[in-house]
Short mmCIF file of C-alpha atoms and ligand atoms in Angstrom, two decimals:
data_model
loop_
_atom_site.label_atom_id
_atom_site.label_comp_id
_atom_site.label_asym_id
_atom_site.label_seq_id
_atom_site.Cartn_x
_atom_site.Cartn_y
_atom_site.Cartn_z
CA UNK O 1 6.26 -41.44 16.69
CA UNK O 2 9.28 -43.27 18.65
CA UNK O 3 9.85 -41.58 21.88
CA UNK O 4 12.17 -42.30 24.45
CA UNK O 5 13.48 -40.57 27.38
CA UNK O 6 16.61 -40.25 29.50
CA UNK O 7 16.43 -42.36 32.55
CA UNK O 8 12.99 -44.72 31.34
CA UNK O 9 15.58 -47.49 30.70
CA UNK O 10 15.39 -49.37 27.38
CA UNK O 11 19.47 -50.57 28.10
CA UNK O 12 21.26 -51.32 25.05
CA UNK O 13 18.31 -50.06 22.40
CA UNK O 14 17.83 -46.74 24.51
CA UNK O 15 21.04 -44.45 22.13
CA UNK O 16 19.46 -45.86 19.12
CA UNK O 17 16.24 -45.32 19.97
CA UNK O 18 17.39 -41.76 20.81
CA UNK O 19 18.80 -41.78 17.57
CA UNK O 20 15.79 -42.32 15.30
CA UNK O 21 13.48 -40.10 17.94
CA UNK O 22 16.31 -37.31 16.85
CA UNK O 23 16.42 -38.07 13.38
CA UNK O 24 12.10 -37.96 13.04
CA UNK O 25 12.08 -34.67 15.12
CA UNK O 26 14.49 -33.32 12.64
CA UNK O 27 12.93 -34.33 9.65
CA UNK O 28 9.28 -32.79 10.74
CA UNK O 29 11.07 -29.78 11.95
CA UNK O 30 12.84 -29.23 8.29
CA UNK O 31 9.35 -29.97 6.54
CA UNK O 32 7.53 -27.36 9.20
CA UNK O 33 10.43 -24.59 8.02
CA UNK O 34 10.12 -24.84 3.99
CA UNK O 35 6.42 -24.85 5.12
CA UNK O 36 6.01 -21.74 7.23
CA UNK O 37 2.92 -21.22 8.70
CA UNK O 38 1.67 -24.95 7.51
CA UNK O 39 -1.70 -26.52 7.79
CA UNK O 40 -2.91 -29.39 5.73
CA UNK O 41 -5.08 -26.84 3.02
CA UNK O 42 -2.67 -25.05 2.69
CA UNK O 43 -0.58 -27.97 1.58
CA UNK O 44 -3.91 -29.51 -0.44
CA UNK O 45 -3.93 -25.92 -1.84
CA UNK O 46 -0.59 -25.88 -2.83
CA UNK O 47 -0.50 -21.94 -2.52
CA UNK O 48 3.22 -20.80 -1.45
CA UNK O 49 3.07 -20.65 2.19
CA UNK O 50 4.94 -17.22 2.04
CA UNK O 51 1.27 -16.14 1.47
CA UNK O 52 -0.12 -17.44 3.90
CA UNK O 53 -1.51 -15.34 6.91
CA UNK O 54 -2.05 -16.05 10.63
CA UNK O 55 -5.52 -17.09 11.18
CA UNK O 56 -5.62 -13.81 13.21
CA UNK O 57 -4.80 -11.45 10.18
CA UNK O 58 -6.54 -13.59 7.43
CA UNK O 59 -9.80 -12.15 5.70
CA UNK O 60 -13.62 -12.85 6.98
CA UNK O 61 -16.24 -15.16 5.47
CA UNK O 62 -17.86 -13.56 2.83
CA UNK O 63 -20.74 -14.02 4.81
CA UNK O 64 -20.15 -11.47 7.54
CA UNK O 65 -18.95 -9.13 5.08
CA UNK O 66 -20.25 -5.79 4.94
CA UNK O 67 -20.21 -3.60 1.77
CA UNK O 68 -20.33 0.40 2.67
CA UNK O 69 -21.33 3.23 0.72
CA UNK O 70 -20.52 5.13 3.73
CA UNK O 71 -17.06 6.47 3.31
CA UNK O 72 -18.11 9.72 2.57
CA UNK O 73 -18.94 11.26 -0.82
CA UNK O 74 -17.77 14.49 -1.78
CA UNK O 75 -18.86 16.59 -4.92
CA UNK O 76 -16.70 18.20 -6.59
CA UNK O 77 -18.41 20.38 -8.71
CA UNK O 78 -18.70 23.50 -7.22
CA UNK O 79 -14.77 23.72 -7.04
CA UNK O 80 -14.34 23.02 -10.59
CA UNK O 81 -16.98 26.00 -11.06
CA UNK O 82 -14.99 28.20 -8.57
CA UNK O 83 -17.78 28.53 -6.29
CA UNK O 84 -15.66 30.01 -3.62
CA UNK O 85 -19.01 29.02 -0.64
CA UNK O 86 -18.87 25.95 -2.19
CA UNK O 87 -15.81 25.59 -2.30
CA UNK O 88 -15.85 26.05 1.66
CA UNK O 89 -18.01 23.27 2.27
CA UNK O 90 -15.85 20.93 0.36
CA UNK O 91 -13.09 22.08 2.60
CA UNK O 92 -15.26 20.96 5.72
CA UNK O 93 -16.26 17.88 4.43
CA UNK O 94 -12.84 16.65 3.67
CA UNK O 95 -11.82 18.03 7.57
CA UNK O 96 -14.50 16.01 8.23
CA UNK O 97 -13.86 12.72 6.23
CA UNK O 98 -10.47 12.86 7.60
CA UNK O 99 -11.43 13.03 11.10
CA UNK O 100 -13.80 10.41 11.08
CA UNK O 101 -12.79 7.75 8.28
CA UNK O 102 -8.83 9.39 6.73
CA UNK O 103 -10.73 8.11 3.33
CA UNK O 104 -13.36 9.43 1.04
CA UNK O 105 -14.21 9.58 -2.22
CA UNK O 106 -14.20 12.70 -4.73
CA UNK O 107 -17.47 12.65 -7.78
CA UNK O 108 -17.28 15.27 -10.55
CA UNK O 109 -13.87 15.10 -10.28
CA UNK O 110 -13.57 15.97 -14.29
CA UNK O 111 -11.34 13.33 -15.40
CA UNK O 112 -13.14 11.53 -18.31
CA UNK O 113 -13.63 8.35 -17.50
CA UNK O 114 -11.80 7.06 -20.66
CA UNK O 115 -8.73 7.62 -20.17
CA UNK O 116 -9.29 5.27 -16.99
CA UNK O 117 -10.91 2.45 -19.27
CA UNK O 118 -7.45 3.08 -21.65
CA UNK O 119 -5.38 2.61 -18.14
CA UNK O 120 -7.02 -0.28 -17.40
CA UNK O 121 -6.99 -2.50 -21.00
CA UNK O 122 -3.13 -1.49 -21.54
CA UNK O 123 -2.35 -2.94 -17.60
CA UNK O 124 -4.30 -6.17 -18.35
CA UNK O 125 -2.37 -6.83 -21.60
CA UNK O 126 0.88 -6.05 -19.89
CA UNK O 127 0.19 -8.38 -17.08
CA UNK O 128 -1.24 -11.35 -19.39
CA UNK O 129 2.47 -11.75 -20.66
CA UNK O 130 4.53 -14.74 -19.77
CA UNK O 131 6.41 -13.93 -16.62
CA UNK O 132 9.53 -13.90 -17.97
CA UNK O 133 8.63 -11.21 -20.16
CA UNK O 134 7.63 -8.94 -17.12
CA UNK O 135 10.54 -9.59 -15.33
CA UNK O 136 13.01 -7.77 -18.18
CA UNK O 137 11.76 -4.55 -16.41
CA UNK O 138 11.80 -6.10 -13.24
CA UNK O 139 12.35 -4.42 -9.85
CA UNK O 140 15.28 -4.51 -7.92
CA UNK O 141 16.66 -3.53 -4.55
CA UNK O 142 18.98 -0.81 -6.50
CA UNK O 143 16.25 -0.02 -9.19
CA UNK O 144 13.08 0.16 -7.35
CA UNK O 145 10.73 1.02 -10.31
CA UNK O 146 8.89 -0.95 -12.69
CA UNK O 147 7.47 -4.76 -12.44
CA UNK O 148 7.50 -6.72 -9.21
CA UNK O 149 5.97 -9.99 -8.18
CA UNK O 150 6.94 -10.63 -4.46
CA UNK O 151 6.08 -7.79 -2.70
CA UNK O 152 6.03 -8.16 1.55
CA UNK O 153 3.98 -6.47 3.82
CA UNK O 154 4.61 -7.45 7.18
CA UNK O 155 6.88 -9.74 5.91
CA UNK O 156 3.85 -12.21 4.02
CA UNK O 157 3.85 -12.09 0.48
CA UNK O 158 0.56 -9.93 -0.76
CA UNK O 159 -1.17 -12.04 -3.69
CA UNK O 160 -0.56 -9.06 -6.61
CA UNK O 161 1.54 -8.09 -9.04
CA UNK O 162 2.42 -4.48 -9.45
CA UNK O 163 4.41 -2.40 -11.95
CA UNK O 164 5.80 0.91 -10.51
CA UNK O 165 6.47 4.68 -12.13
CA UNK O 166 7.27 7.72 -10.92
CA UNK O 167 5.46 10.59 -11.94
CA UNK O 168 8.38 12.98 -12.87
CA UNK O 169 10.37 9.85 -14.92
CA UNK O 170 13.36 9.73 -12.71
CA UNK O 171 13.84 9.80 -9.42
CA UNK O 172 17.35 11.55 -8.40
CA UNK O 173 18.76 11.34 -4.46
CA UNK O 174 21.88 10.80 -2.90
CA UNK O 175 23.73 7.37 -2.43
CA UNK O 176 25.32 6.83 1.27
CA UNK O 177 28.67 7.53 -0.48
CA UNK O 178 27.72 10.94 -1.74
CA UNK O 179 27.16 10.48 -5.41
CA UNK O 180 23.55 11.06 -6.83
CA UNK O 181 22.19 8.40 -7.84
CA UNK O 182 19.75 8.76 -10.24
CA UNK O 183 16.98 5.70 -11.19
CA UNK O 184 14.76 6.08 -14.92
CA UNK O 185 11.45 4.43 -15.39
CA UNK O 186 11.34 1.06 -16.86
CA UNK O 187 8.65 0.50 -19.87
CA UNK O 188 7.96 -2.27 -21.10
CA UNK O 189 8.30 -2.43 -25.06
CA UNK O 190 5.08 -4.16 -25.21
CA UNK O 191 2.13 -3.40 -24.89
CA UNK O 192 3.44 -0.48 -26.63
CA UNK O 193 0.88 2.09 -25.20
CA UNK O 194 0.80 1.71 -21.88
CA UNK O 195 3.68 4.20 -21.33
CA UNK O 196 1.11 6.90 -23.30
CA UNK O 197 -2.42 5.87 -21.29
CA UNK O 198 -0.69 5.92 -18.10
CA UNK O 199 0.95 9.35 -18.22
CA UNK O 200 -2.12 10.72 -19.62
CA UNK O 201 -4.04 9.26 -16.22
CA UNK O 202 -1.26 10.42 -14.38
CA UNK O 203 -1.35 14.43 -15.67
CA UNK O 204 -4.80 13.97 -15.04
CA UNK O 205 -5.25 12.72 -11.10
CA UNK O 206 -2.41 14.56 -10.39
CA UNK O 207 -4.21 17.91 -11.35
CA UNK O 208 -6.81 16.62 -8.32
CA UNK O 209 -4.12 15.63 -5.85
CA UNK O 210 -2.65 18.41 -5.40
CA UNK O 211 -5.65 20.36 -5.48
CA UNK O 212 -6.90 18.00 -2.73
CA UNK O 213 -3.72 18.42 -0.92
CA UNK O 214 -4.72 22.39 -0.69
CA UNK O 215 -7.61 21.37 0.49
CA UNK O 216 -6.62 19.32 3.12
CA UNK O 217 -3.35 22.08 4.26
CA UNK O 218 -6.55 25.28 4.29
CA UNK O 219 -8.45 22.62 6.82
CA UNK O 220 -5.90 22.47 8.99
CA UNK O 221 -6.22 26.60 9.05
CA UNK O 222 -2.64 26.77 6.94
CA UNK O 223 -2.13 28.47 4.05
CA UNK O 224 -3.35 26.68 1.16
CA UNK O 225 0.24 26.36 -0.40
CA UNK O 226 1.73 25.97 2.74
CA UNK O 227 3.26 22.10 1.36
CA UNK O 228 3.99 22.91 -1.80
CA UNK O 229 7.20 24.14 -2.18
CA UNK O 230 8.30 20.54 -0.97
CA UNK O 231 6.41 19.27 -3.94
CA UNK O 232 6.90 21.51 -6.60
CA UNK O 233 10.55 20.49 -7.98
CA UNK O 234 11.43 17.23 -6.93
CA UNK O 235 8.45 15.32 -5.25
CA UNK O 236 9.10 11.34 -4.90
CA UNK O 237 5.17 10.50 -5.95
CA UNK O 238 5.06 7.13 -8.00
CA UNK O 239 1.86 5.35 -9.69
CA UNK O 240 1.06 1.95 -9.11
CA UNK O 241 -0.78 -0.34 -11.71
CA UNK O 242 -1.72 -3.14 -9.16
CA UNK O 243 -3.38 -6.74 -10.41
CA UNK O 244 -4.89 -8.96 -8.10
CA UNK O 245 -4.98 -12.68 -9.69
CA UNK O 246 -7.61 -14.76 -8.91
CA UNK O 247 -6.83 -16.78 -5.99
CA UNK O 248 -7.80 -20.68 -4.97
CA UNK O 249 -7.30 -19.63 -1.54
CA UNK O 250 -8.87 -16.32 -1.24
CA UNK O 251 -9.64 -16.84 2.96
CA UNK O 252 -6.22 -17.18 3.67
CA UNK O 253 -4.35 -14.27 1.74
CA UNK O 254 -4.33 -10.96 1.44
CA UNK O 255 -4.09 -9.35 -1.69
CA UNK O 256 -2.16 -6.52 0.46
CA UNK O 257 -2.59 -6.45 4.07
CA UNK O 258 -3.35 -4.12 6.58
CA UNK O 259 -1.15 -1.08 5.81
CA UNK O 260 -1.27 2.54 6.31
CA UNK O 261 -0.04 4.50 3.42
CA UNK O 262 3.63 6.69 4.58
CA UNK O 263 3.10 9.70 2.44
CA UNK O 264 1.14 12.68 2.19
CA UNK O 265 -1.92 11.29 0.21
CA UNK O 266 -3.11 8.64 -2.20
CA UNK O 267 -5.49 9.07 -5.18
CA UNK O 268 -6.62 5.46 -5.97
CA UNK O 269 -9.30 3.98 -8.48
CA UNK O 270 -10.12 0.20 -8.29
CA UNK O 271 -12.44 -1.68 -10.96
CA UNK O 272 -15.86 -2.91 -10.47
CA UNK O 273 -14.72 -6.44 -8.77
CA UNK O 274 -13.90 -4.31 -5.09
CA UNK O 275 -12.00 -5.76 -2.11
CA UNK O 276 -10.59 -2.65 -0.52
CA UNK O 277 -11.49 -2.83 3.22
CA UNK O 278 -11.05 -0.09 6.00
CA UNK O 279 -10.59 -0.41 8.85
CA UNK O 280 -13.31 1.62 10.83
CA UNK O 281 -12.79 3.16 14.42
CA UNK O 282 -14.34 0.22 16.01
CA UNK O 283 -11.79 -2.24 14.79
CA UNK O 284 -14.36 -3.54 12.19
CA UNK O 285 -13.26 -4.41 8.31
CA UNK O 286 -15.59 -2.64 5.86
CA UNK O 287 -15.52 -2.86 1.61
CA UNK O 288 -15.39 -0.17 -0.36
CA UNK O 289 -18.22 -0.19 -2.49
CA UNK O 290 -16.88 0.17 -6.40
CA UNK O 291 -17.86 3.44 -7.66
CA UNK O 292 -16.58 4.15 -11.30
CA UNK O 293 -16.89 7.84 -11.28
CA UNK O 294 -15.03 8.16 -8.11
CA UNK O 295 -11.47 8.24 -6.95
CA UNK O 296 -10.96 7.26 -3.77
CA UNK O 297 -8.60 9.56 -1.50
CA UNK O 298 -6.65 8.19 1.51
CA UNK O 299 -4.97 10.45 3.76
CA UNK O 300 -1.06 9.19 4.49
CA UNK O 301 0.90 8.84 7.84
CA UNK O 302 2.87 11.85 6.84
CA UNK O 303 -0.16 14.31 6.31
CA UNK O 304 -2.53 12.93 8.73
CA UNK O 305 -0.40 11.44 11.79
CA UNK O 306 2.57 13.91 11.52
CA UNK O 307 2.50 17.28 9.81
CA UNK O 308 -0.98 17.42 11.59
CA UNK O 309 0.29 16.23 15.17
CA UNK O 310 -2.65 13.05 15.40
CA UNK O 311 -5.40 15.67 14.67
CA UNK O 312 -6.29 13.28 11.57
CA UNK O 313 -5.68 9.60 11.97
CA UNK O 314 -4.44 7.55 8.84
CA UNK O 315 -6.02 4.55 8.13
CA UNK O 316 -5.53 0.88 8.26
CA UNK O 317 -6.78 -0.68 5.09
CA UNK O 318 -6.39 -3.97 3.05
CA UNK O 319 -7.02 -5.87 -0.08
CA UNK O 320 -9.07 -8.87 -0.03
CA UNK O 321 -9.17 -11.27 -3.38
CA UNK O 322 -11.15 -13.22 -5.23
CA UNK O 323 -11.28 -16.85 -6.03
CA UNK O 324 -12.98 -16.04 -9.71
CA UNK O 325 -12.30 -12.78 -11.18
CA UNK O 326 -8.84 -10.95 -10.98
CA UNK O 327 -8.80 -7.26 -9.90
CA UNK O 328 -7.48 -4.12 -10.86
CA UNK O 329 -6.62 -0.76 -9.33
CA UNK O 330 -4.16 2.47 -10.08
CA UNK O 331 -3.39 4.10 -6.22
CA UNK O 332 -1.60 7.46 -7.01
CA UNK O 333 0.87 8.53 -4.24
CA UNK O 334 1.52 11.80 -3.36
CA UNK O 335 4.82 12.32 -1.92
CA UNK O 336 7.39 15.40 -1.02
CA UNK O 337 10.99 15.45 -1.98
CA UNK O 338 13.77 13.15 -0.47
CA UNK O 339 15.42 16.09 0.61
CA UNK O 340 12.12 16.94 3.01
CA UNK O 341 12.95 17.06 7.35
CA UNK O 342 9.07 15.85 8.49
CA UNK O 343 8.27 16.85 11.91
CA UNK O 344 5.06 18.33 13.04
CA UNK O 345 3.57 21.81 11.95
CA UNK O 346 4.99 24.13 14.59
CA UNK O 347 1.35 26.52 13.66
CA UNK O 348 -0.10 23.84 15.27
CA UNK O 349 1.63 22.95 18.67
CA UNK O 350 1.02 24.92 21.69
CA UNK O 351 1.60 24.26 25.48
CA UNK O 352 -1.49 21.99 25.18
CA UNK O 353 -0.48 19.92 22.21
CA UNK O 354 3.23 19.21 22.20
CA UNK O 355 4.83 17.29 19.35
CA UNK O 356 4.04 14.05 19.16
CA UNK O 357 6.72 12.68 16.64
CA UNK O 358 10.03 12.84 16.02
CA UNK O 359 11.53 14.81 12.88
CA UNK O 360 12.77 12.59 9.98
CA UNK O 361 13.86 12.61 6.80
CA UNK O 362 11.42 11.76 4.24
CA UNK O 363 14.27 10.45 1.32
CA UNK O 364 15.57 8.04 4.14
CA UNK O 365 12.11 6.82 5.47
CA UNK O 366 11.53 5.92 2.08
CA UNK O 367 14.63 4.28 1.20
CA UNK O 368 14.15 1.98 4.55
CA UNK O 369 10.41 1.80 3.17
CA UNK O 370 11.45 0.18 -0.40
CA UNK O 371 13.84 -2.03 1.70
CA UNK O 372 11.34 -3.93 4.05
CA UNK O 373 8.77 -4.47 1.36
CA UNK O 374 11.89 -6.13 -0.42
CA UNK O 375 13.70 -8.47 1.96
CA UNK O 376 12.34 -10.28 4.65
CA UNK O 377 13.91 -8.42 7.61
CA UNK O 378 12.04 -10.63 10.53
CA UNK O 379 10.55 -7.08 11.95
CA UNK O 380 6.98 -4.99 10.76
CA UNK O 381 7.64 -2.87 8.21
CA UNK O 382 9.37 0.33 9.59
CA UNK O 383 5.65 2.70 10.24
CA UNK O 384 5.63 6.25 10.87
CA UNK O 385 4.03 4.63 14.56
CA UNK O 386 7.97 3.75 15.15
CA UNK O 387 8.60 7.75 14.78
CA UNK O 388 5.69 8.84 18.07
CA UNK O 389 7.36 10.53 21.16
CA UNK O 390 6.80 8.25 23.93
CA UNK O 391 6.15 4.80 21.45
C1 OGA Q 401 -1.99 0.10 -1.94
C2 OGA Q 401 -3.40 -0.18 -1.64
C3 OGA Q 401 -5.59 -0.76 -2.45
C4 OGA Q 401 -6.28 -1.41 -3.61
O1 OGA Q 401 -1.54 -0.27 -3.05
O2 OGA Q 401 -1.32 0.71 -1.07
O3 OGA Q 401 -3.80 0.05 -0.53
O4 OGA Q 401 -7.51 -1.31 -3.67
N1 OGA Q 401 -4.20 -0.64 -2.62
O5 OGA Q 401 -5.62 -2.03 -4.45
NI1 NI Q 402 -2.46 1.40 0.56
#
């Protein structure tokens, strides 16, 4: 590289000099901006550079990876049998599980495991078409349901594809101007039954959500239906069909990174391949083993951080991919109506534990929400963290 500097003399030659030491410096500077976060594998790799993570946030050597079983296991059974002792226990297991880990995962849940395998062969065919047939029921920032390829979180692109739903088939809320603006689900014509397999799946976990989300409101010592009038009518859940290609570059990316889900509670079911990781109290990345007769619950910012005033923590967790295989899972997210003020449960505040968020509106959190994991807005992703008293 030329350099020169002001006042090292060089006469005559010293402005052109200055002239080609400008033009170089601009030239690397324009190749370091359509390169991002650059490094040289990343350019033998040729993966995107939008994918690419800081060293700091990128996934560990398989090595030092540990697999758990640990996130706790609950049986379901004795609910499904209306054991009402049993029943109990189950209550203060999941008070538990959501103290110590905000995940866990539900067995004898009664969903036959078939309509899962039925989920699972219509999402693979759907996302084995060309590209541009996916992208007639693409998402946009308007239309937020249906097929999208360029998710952000935390402004890096995760290494998925996803096609979104919502559980009711519309969702309806008001526009900033006043008018209601109301958004249908997109389906793709083909394959042609993937619209049939996944509301079948859907009827089905959504049976257990709510019944977790009882659960969960009785071990806080509310009500059991305390929630559910925000739910009942005009809830904004939606169902994800994530795929995870495989990936030459499966230490740098993320299929999602770290994130902490904003509602109430997810129901999620990944295939045999794994690469969910928690994040443990410690700080420490752990996998989720694959179970197929479980369904994974995580508890959301909204239940756990807010409505229960930190009692319960919500959960860091990630998706780490695969340089082989490509990977598959259906996260279920349980979420209250747009219309819905969140601020903590005044039952549980007292003089010795005052509020520790703000109240806010759940339809506009969301809105902002769908936004960030859109458009590159040069900040994190708005959190429910932004929300604490005192943050
Ligand atoms: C998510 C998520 C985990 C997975 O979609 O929010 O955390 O295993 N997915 O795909
Ligand atoms: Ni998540």
């Amino acid at each position: 590289m030329i350099s020169a500097k002001r006042g090292e003399g060089g006469g005559d030659i010293f402005p052109i000099c200055t002239f080609i030491y400008k033009y170089c410096e601009s030239l690397q500077a324009k190749r370091r901006s359509k390169m991002g976060i650059s490094d040289v594998v990343v350019n033998e790799l040729k993966i995107d550079p939008a994918f690419v993570l800081s060293p700091e946030f990128r996934p560990k050597p398989v090595e030092v990876l540990k697999e758990l079983d640990g996130i706790p296991v609950i049986d379901l059974a004795p609910l499904l049998a209306n054991d009402e002792k049993g029943t109990q226990i189950i209550v203060e297991q999941i008070a538990k599980a959501s103290e110590e880990w905000g995940f866990f995962q539900l067995i004898n849940h009664g969903i036959p495991i078939k309509l899962l395998d039925d989920v699972e062969v219509e999402a693979l065919k759907f996302f084995s078409l060309p590209l541009e047939e996916k992208r007639k029921i693409r998402r946009t920032l308007e239309h937020p349901l249906g097929y999208f390829d360029t998710e952000l979180t935390q402004n890096v692109r995760d290494w998925k594809e996803v096609f979104d739903f919502v559980t009711r088939g519309k969702l309806e809320f008001a526009a900033a101007d006043g008018t209601l603006n109301v958004q249908e689900n997109k389906w793709p014509e083909s394959p042609p039954f993937l619209k049939d397999v996944c509301e079948a799946w859907k009827e089905a976990t959504l049976g257990v959500a709510y019944k977790i989300l009882e659960l969960l409101t009785l071990s806080l010592g509310l009500p059991a239906t305390y929630f559910n009038p925000l739910f009942d009518k005009e809830d904004t859940n939606f169902m994800r069909l994530n795929y995870y290609p495989p990936c030459p570059a499966p230490d740098l990316v993320l299929g999602v990174s770290g994130h902490k889900d904003s509602g109430a509670l997810t129901v999620l079911v990944q295939d045999e391949v794994g690469g969910l990781e928690v994040r443990r109290k410690d700080g420490e990345w752990i996998r989720v083993k694959p179970r197929r007769d479980a369904l994974i619950i995580n508890v959301g910012d909204l239940f756990q951080q807010v409505w229960s005033n930190d009692r319960y923590k919500s959960v860091e967790h990630r998706v780490v991919v695969n340089e082989h295989k490509e990977r598959s899972s259906i996260p279920l997210f349980i979420n209250p109506s747009n219309a819905t003020n969140v601020f903590p449960i005044p039952e549980l505040l007292d003089a010795q534990h005052p509020p520790k968020y703000r109240q806010y509106n759940w339809g506009d959190f969301l809105q902002a929400l769908k936004t960030s994991h859109f458009k590159n807005m040069r900040v994190e992703n708005i959190q429910i963290s932004h929300l604490a008293i005192n943050s």
